[in-house]
Coordinates of C-alpha atoms in Angstrom, one line a residue:
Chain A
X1 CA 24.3 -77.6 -55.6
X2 CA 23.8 -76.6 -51.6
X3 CA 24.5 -74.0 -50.0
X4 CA 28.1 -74.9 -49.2
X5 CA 29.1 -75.1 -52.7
X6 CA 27.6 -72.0 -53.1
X7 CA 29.4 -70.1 -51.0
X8 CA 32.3 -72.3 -51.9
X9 CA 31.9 -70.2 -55.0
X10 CA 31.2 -66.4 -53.5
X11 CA 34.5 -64.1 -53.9
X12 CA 36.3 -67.2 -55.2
X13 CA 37.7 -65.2 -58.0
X14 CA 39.7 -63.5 -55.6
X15 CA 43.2 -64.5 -56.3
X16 CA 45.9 -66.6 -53.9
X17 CA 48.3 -63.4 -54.0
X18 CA 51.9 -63.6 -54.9
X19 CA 54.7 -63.1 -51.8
X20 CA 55.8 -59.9 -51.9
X21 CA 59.2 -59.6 -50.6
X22 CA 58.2 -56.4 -49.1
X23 CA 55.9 -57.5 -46.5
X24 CA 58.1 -60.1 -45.8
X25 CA 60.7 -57.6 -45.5
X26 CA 58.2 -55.5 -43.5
X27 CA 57.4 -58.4 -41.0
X28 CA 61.1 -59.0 -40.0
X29 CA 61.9 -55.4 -39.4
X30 CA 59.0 -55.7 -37.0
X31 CA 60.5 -58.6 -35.6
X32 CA 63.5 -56.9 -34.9
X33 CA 61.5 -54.5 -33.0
X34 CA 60.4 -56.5 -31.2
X35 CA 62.1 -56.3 -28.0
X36 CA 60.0 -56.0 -24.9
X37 CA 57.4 -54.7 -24.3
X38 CA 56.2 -54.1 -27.6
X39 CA 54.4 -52.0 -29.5
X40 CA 51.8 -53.7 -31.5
X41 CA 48.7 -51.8 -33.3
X42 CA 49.7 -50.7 -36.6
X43 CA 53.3 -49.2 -36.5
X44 CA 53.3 -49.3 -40.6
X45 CA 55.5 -46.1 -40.9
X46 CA 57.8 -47.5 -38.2
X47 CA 58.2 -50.8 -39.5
X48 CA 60.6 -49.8 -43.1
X49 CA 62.8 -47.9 -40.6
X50 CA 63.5 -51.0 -38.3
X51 CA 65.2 -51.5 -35.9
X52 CA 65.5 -49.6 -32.4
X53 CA 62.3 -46.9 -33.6
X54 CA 59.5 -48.8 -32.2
X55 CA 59.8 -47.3 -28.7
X56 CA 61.8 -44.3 -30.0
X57 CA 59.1 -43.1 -32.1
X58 CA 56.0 -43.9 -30.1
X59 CA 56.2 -41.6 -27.3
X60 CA 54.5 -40.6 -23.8
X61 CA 51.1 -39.6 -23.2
X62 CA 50.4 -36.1 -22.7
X63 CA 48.2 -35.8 -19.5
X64 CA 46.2 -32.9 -20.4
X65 CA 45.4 -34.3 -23.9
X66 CA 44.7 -38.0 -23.9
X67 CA 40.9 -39.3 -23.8
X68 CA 40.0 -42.0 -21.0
X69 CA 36.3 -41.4 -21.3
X70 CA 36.2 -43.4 -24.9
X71 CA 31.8 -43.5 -25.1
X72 CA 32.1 -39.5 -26.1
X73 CA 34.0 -39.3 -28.6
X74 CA 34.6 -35.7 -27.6
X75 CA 38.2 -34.6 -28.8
X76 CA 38.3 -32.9 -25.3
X77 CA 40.5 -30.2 -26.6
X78 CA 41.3 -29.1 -30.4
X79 CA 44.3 -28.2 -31.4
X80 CA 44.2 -25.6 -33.6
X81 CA 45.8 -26.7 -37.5
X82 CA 47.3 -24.4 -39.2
X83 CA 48.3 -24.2 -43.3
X84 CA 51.4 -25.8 -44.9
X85 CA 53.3 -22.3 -44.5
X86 CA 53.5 -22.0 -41.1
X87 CA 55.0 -25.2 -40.8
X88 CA 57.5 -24.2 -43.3
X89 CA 58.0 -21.3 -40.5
X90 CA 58.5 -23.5 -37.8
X91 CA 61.1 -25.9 -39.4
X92 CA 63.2 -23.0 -40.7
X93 CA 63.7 -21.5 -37.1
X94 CA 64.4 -24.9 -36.0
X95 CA 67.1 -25.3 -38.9
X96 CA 68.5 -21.5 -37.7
X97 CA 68.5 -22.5 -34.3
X98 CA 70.5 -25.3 -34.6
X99 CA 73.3 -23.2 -35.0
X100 CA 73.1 -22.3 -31.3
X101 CA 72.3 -25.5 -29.7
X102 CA 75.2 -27.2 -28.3
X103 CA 76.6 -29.6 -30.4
X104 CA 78.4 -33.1 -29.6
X105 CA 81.0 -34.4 -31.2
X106 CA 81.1 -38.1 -30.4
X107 CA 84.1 -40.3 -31.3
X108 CA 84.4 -43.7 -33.1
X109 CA 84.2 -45.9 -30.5
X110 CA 81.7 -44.0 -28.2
X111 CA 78.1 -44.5 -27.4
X112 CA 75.3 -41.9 -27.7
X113 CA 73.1 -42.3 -25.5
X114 CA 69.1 -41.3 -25.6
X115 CA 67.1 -41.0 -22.4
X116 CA 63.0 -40.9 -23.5
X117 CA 60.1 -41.6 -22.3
X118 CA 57.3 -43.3 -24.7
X119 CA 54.2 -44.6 -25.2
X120 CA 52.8 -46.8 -27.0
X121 CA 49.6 -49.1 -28.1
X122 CA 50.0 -52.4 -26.9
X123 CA 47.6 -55.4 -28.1
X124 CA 47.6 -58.3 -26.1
X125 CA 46.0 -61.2 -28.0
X126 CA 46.2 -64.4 -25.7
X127 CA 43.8 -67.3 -24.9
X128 CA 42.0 -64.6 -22.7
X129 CA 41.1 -63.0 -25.4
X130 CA 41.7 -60.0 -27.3
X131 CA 43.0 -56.5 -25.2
X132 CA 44.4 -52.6 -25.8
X133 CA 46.6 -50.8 -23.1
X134 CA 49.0 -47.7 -23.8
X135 CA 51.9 -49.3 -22.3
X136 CA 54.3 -46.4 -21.0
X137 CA 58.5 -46.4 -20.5
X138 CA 61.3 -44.4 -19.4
X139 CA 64.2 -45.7 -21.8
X140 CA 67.7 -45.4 -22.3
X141 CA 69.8 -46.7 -25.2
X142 CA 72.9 -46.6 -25.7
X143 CA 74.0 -46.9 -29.4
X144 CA 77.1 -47.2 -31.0
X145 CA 78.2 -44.1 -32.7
X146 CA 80.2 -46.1 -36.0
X147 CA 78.9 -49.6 -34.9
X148 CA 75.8 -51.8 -36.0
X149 CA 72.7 -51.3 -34.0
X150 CA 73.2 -55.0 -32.7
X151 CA 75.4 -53.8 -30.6
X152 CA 72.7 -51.4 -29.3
X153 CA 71.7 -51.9 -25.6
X154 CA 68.6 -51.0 -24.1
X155 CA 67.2 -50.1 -20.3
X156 CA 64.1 -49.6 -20.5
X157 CA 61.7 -48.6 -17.1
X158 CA 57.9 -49.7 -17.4
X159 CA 55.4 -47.1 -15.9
X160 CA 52.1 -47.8 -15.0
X161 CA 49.9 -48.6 -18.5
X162 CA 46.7 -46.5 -18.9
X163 CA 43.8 -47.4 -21.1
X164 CA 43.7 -47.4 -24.4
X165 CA 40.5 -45.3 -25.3
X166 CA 37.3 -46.8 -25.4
X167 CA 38.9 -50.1 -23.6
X168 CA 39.3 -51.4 -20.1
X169 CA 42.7 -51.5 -18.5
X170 CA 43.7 -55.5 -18.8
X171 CA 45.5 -57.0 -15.7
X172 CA 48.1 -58.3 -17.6
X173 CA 49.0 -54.3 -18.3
X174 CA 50.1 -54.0 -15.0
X175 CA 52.3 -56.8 -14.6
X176 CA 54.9 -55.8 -16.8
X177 CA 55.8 -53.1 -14.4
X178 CA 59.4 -52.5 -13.3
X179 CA 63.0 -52.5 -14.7
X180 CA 64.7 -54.8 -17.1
X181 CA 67.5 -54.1 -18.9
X182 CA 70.1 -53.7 -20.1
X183 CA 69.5 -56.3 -23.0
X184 CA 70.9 -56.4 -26.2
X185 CA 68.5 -53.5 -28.2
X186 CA 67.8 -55.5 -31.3
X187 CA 68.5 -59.0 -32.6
X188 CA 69.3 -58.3 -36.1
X189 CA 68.7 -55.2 -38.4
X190 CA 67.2 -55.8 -41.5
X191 CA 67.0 -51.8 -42.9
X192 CA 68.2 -50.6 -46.3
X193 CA 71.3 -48.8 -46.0
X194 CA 70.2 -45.1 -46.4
X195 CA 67.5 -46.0 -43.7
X196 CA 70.5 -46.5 -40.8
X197 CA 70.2 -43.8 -38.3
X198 CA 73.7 -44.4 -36.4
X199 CA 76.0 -41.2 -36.1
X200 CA 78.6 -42.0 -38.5
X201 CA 76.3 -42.1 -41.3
X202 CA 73.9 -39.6 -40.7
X203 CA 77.3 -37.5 -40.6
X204 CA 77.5 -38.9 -44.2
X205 CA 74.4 -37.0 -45.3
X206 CA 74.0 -34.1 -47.7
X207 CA 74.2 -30.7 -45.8
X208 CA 71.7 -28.9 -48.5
X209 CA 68.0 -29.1 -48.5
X210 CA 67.9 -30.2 -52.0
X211 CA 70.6 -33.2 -51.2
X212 CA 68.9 -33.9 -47.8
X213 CA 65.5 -34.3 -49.5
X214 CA 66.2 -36.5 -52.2
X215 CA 67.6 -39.0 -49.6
X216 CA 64.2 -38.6 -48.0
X217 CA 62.4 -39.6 -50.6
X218 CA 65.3 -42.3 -52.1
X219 CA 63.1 -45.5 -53.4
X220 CA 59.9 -43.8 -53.2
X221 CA 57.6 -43.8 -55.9
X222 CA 56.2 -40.4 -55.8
X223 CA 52.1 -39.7 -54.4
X224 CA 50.5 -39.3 -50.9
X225 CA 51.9 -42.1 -49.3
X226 CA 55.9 -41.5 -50.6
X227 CA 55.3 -38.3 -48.9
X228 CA 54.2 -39.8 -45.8
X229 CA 56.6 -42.3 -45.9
X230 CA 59.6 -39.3 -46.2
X231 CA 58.1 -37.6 -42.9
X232 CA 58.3 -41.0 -41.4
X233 CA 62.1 -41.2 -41.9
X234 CA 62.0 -37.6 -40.7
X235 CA 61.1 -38.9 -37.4
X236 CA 63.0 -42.0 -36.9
X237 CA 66.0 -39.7 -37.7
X238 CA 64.6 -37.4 -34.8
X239 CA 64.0 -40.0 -32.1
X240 CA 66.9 -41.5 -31.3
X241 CA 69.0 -40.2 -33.4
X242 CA 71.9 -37.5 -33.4
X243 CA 72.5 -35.6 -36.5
X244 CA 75.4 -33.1 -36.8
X245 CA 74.2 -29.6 -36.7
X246 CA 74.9 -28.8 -40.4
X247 CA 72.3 -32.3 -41.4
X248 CA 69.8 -31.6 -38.8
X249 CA 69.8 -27.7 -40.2
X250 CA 69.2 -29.7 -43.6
X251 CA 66.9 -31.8 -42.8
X252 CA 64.5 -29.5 -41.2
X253 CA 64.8 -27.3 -44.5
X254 CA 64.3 -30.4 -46.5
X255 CA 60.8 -31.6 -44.4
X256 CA 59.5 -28.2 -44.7
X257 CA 59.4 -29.1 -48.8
X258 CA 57.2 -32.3 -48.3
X259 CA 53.8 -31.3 -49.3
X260 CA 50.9 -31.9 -46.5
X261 CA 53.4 -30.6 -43.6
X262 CA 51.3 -28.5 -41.4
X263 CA 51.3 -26.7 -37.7
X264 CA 49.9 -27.8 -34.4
X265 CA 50.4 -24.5 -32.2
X266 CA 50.0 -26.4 -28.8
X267 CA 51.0 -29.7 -28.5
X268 CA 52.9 -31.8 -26.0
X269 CA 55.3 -34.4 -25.3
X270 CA 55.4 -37.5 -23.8
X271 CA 56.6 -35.9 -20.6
X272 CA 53.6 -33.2 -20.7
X273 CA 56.4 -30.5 -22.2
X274 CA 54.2 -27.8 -24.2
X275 CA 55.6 -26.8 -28.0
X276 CA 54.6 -26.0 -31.3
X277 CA 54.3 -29.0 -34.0
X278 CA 54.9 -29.5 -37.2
X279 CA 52.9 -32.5 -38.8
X280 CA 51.1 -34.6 -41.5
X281 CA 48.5 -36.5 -41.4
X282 CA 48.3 -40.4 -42.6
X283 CA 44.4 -41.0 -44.3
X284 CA 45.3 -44.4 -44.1
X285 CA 46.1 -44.7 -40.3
X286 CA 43.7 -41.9 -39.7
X287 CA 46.6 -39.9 -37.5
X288 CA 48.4 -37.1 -37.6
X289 CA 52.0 -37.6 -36.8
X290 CA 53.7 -34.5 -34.8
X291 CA 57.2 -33.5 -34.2
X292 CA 57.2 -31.3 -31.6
X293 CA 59.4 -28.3 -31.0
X294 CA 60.2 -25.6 -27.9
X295 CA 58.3 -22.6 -28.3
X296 CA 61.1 -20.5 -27.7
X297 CA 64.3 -22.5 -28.6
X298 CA 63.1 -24.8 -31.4
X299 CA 64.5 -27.3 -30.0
X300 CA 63.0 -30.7 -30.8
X301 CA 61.5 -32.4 -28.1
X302 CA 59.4 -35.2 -29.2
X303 CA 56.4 -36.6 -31.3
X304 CA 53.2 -38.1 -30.7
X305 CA 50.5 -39.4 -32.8
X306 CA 47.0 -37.6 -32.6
X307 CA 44.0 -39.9 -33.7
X308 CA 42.1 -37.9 -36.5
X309 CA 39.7 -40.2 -38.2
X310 CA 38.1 -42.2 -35.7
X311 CA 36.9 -45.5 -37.9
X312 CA 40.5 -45.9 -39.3
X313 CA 42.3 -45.3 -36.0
X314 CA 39.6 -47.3 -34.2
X315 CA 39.9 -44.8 -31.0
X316 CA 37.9 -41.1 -30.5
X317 CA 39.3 -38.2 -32.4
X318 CA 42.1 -36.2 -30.5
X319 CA 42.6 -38.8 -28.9
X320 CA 46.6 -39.4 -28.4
X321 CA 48.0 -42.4 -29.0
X322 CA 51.5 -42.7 -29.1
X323 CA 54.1 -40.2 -27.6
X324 CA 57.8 -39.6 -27.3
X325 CA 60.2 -36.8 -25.1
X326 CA 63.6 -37.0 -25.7
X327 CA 64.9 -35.3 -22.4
X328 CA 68.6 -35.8 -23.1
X329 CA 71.3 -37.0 -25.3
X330 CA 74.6 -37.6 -24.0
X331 CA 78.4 -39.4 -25.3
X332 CA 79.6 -42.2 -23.2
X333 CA 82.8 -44.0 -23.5
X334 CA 80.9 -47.5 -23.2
X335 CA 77.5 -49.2 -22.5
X336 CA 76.6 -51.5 -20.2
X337 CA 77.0 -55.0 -20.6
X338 CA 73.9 -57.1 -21.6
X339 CA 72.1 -59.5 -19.5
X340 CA 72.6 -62.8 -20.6
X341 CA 75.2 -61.9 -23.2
Chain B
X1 CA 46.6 -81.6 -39.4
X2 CA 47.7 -83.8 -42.2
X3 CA 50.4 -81.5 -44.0
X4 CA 49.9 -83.4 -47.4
X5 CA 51.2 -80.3 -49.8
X6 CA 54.8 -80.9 -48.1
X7 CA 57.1 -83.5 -48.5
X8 CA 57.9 -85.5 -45.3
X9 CA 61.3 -83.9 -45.1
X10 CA 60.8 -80.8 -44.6
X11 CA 60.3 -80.0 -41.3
X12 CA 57.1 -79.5 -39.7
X13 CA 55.8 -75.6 -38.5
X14 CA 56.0 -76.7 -34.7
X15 CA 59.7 -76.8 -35.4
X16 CA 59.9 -73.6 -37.3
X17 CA 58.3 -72.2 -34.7
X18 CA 60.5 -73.6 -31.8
X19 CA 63.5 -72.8 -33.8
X20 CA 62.4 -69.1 -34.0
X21 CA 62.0 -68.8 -30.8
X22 CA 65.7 -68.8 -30.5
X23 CA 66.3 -67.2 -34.1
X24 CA 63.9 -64.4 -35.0
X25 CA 64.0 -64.9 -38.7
X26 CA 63.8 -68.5 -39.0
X27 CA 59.7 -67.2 -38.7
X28 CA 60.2 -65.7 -42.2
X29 CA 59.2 -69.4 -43.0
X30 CA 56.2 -69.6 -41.4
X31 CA 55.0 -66.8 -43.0
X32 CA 56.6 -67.3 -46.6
X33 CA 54.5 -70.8 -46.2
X34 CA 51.2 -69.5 -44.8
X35 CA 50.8 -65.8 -45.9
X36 CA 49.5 -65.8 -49.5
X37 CA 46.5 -68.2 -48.1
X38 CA 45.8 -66.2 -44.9
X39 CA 46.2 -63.1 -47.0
X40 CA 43.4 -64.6 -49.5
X41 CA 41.3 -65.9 -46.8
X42 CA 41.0 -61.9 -45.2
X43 CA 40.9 -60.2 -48.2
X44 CA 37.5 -62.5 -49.1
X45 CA 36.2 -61.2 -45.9
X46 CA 37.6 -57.5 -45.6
X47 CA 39.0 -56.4 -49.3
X48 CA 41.9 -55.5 -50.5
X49 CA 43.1 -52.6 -48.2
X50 CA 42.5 -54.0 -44.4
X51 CA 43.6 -57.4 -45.4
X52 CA 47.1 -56.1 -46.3
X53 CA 47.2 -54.5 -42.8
X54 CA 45.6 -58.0 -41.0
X55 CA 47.8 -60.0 -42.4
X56 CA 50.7 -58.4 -41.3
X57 CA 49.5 -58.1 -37.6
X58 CA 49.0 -61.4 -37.6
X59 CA 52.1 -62.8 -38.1
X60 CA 53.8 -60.2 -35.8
X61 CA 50.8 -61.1 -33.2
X62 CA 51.8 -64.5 -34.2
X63 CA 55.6 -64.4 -33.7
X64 CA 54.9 -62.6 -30.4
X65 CA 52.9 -65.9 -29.0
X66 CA 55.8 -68.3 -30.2
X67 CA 56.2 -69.1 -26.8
X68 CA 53.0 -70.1 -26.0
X69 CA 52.4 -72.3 -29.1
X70 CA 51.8 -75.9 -28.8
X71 CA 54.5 -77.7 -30.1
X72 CA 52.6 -81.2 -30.5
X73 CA 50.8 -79.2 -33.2
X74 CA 52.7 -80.1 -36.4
X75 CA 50.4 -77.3 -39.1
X76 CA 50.2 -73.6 -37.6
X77 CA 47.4 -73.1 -39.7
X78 CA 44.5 -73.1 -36.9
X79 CA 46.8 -70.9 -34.7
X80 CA 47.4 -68.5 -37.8
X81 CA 43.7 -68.4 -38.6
X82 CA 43.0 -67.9 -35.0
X83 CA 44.8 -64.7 -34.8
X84 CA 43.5 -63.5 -37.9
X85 CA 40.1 -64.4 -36.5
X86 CA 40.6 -61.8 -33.7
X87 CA 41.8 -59.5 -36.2
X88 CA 39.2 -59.4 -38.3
X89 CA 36.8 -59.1 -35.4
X90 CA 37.9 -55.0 -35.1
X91 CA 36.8 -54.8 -38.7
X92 CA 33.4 -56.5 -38.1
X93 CA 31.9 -53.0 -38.6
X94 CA 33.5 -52.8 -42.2
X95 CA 32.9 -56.6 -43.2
X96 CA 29.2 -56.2 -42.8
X97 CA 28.4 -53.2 -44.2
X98 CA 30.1 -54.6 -47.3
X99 CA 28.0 -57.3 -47.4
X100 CA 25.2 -55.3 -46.9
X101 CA 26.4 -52.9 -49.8
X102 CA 26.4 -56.9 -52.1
X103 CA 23.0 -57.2 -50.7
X104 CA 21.6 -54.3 -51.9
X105 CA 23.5 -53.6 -55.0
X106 CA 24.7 -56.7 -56.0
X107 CA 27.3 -55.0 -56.9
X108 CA 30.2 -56.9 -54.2
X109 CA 32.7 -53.6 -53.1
X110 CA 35.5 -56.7 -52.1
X111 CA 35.8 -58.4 -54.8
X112 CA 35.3 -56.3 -57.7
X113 CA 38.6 -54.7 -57.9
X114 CA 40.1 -58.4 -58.8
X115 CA 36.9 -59.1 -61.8
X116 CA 37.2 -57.6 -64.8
X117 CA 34.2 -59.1 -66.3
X118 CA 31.1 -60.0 -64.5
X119 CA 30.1 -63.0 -66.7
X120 CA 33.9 -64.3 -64.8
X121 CA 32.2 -64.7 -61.3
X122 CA 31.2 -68.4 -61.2
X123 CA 27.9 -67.2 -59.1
X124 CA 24.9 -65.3 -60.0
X125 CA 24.2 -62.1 -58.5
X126 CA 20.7 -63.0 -57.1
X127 CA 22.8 -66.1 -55.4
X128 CA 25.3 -63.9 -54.4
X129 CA 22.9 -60.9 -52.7
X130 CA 21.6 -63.8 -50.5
X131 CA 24.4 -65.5 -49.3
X132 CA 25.5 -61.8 -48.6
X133 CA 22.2 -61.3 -46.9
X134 CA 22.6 -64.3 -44.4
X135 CA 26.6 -63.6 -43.5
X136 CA 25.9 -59.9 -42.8
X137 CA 23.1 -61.6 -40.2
X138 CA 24.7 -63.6 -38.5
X139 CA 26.5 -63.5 -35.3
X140 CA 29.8 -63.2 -35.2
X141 CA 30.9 -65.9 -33.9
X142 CA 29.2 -68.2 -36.3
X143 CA 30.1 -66.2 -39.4
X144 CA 33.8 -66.9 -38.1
X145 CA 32.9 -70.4 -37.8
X146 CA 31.5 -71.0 -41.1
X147 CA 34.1 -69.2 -42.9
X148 CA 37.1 -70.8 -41.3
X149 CA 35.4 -74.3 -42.9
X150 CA 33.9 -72.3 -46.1
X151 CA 36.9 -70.6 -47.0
X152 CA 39.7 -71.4 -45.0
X153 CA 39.5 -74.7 -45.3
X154 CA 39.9 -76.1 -41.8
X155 CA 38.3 -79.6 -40.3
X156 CA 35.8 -78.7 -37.4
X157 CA 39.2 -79.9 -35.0
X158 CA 41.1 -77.2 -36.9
X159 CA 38.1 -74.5 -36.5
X160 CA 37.8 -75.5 -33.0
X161 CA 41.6 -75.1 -31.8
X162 CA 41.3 -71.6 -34.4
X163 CA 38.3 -70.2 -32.0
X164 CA 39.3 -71.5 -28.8
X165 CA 35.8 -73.3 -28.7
X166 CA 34.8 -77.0 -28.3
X167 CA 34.4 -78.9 -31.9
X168 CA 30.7 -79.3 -30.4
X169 CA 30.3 -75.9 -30.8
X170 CA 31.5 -75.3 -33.9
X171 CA 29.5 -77.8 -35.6
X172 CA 26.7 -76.5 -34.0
X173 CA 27.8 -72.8 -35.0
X174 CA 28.1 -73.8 -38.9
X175 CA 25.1 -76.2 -38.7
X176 CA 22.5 -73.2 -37.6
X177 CA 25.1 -70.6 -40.5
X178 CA 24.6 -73.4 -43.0
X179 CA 20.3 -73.4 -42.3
X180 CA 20.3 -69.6 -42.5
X181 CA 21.5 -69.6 -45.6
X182 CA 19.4 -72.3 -47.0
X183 CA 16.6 -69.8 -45.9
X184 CA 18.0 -67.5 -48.0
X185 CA 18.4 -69.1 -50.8
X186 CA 15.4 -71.0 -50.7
X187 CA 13.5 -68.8 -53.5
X188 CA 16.7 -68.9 -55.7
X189 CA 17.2 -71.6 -58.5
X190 CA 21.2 -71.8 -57.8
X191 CA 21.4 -74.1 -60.8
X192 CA 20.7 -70.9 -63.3
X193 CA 23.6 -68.5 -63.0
X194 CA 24.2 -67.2 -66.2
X195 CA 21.2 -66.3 -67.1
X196 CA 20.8 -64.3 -63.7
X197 CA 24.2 -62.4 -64.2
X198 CA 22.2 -59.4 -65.9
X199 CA 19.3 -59.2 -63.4
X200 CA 19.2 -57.0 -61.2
X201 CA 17.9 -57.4 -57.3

């Protein structure tokens, strides 16, 4: 027997697996995602929530906080964590305080519309090789308040890319620089039902924490990662998403009962916008995810992801990897018409 | 290249591929057809956990490149292992220190979640602490090159187009893999592996 056949035989008991519909599930929401540019590296909590949350969720850099100087490893500033309670804090004055934020009322037939600015991991795999960037937008989507997200459209203004920690800036980073838009904001949408995040139907939701929760945690078998999973759709409900004031109250009363929920006291948004966050951290991605809220109003302004574990995330720790500032939402009577139809 | 498992009229994965370049989800095919065997392939190298992750990054890496595939390819097997080849690189850090855990131990942290019994691995665990011994050593680029013809399955033309390298250099890569482990093994009777099962390194 040589050596061939040997190793022919090492690990062979390891089993051709079965297709799970869920990762084929998973791969088409990604797809859906996938309008340009795109975010690549590991978007697992996006991807169940589809469509039109790739760039929504991911968000800006923070200036002050992001590492360049990946060789040190040196978190450059700490933020300090506080206990599960104090987030409950947080996201209870942001539920009171929704109360006296302006609400709008958007009509069938209207558009809301989210300006943001993100960023976001990119990885470039070509026949040069293998590359990281944090590619960096200004967007603005329109979407239907009782329509399909298809009929979504997106304008989206590429900044200047910085480095992903720890890698050099590839050329090809730069090039996608510039304007494009508006293009249709999705191709098809492949999310369950109760993970849709238009107006008409977060209007559907429950307006009581115990109501709102259970529809966080609907088809979740319970553990760690249900309850990561629940302050995932937490988020995508945030970022480019507008809930009535009565189901955003709810929904910050319902987050503050998933378990792991703690508090970042300084954190910032993707357009460098200081606040308090409430977040959880994902062992598996090695990050903590934030939602960010003003200091003084409560009013949510973004998210970003902070890298905590630095073998899992495969960057330093602190290091900030994706971000997101919502800096307006506003009703229009119609959206601009597509390129290319 | 030869697609022998399909029947001639199904169409080939160059025209999936073209076709989902104008329809997203006519890739669902690709990756209903190539997944399971790109998902056993990493999980032999990685484990369980980071090939669930790989696996999906490469076909989303994959559906990103449709553009750029050749068409006059008929199998996207190469291209898929390819991809999954970079993938695994970022993980080289975790694939090696399992082998080196097998080495040591002989006890193999990737593939004992799927064995129940040890007397169900069909080789010993002297055989398998050496083989371990010579993959964990050896560069990168040839452990990628021997596995993709070990394990994966491909022709040197297939491991060539998977690398981006010249079939030259592939045989070559495996050639010098294949003489490391002979080395290795060279003090180990292959031939007895059940007696061996109990003994420990």
């Amino acid at each position: 027997m040589d050596e061939m056949t040997q190793l022919d035989r090492l690990r062979s008991e390891i089993p051709t697996p079965e297709l799970s519909g869920a990762a084929e599930r998973r791969l088409l929401a990604e797809i859906a995602t996938s309008s340009q540019p795109r975010p690549a590296r590991r978007q697992r909590r996006r991807v169940n929530l589809g469509l039109g949350l790739a760039s929504g969720l991911a968000a800006a850099v923070t200036m002050g906080v992001v590492i360049t100087n990946g060789d040190s490893g040196d978190p450059g500033q700490t933020p300090t964590v506080q206990p599960y309670s104090m987030a409950a804090v947080t996201l209870q004055r942001a539920a009171d305080n929704t109360s006296k934020q302006e609400e709008l009322h958007p009509k069938p037939g209207q558009f809301l519309v989210f300006e943001s600015q993100t960023m976001d991991p990119v990885d470039s795999n070509n026949e040069n090789g293998h590359s990281r960037f944090l590619s960096r937008s200004k967007r603005t989507v329109w979407l239907p308040v009782d329509g399909s997200s298809l009929d979504g459209v997106l304008f989206m203004e590429v900044l200047p890319p910085k480095p992903y920690p720890g890698w050099p800036l590839p050329p090809e980073a730069k090039q996608e620089v510039g304007t494009r838009g508006p293009d249709r904001l999705a191709d098809f949408d492949q999310r369950a039902e109760y993970l849709r995040t238009d107006y008409a139907y977060l209007s559907s939701l429950p307006t009581d924490t115990a109501g709102m929760r259970k529809h966080l945690y609907l088809e979740l078998e319970p553990g760690a990662r249900a309850d990561y999973e629940a302050w995932d759709r937490v988020g995508s409900m945030l970022a480019e998403g507008y809930l009535p004031a009565a189901q955003r109250a709810a929904l910050f009363r319902a987050a503050a009962t998933i378990p792991g929920v703690e508090t970042v006291k300084k954190s910032e948004d993707a357009a460098g916008r200081e606040g308090v966050a409430v977040a959880m951290v994902s062992t598996e991605a090695g990050e903590r995810q934030e939602y960010i809220f003003d200091l003084k109003t409560y009013q949510y302004l973004g998210q970003r992801t902070v890298v905590v574990d630095a073998d899992k995330a495969e960057a330093p720790v602190g290091s900030v990897l994706t971000a997101t500032a919502l800096l307006k939402v506003s009703v229009a009577d119609s959206a601009p018409v597509v390129n290319g139809g | 290249m030869s697609d022998t498992s399909r029947t001639p009229t199904e169409v080939d994965d160059a025209a999936l591929i073209e076709r989902a370049r104008r329809e997203p989800e006519a890739f669902a095919e690709v990756f209903r057809r190539h997944a399971p065997e790109i998902q056993r392939y990493v999980t032999r190298r990685l484990g369980a956990d980071p090939a669930e992750d790989v696996v999906a990054d490469t076909f989303l890496a994959a559906f990103r490149q449709r553009e750029r595939y050749d068409l006059s390819r008929s199998s996207a097997r190469p291209w898929l292992y390819g991809i999954a080849t970079n993938l695994i690189a970022r993980h080289k850090r975790i694939e090696v220190h399992q082998l080196r855990v097998l080495e040591r131990t002989g006890t193999d942290p990737v593939s004992d979640p799927f064995t129940e019994r040890s007397d169900e691995r069909l080789s010993a665990r002297s055989v398998r602490q050496r083989l371990a011994a010579a993959l964990a050593s050896l560069p990168a680029g040839h452990r990628d090159a021997l596995l993709l013809v070990a394990w994966g399955g491909l022709s040197y033309q297939e491991a060539a187009q998977a690398l981006g390298v010249r079939i030259g250099t592939v045989r070559s890569r495996v050639n010098r893999a294949r003489n490391k482990m002979r080395k290795e093994l060279g003090g180990v009777d292959p031939t007895s592996s059940i007696s061996e099962v109990h003994v420990r390194g």
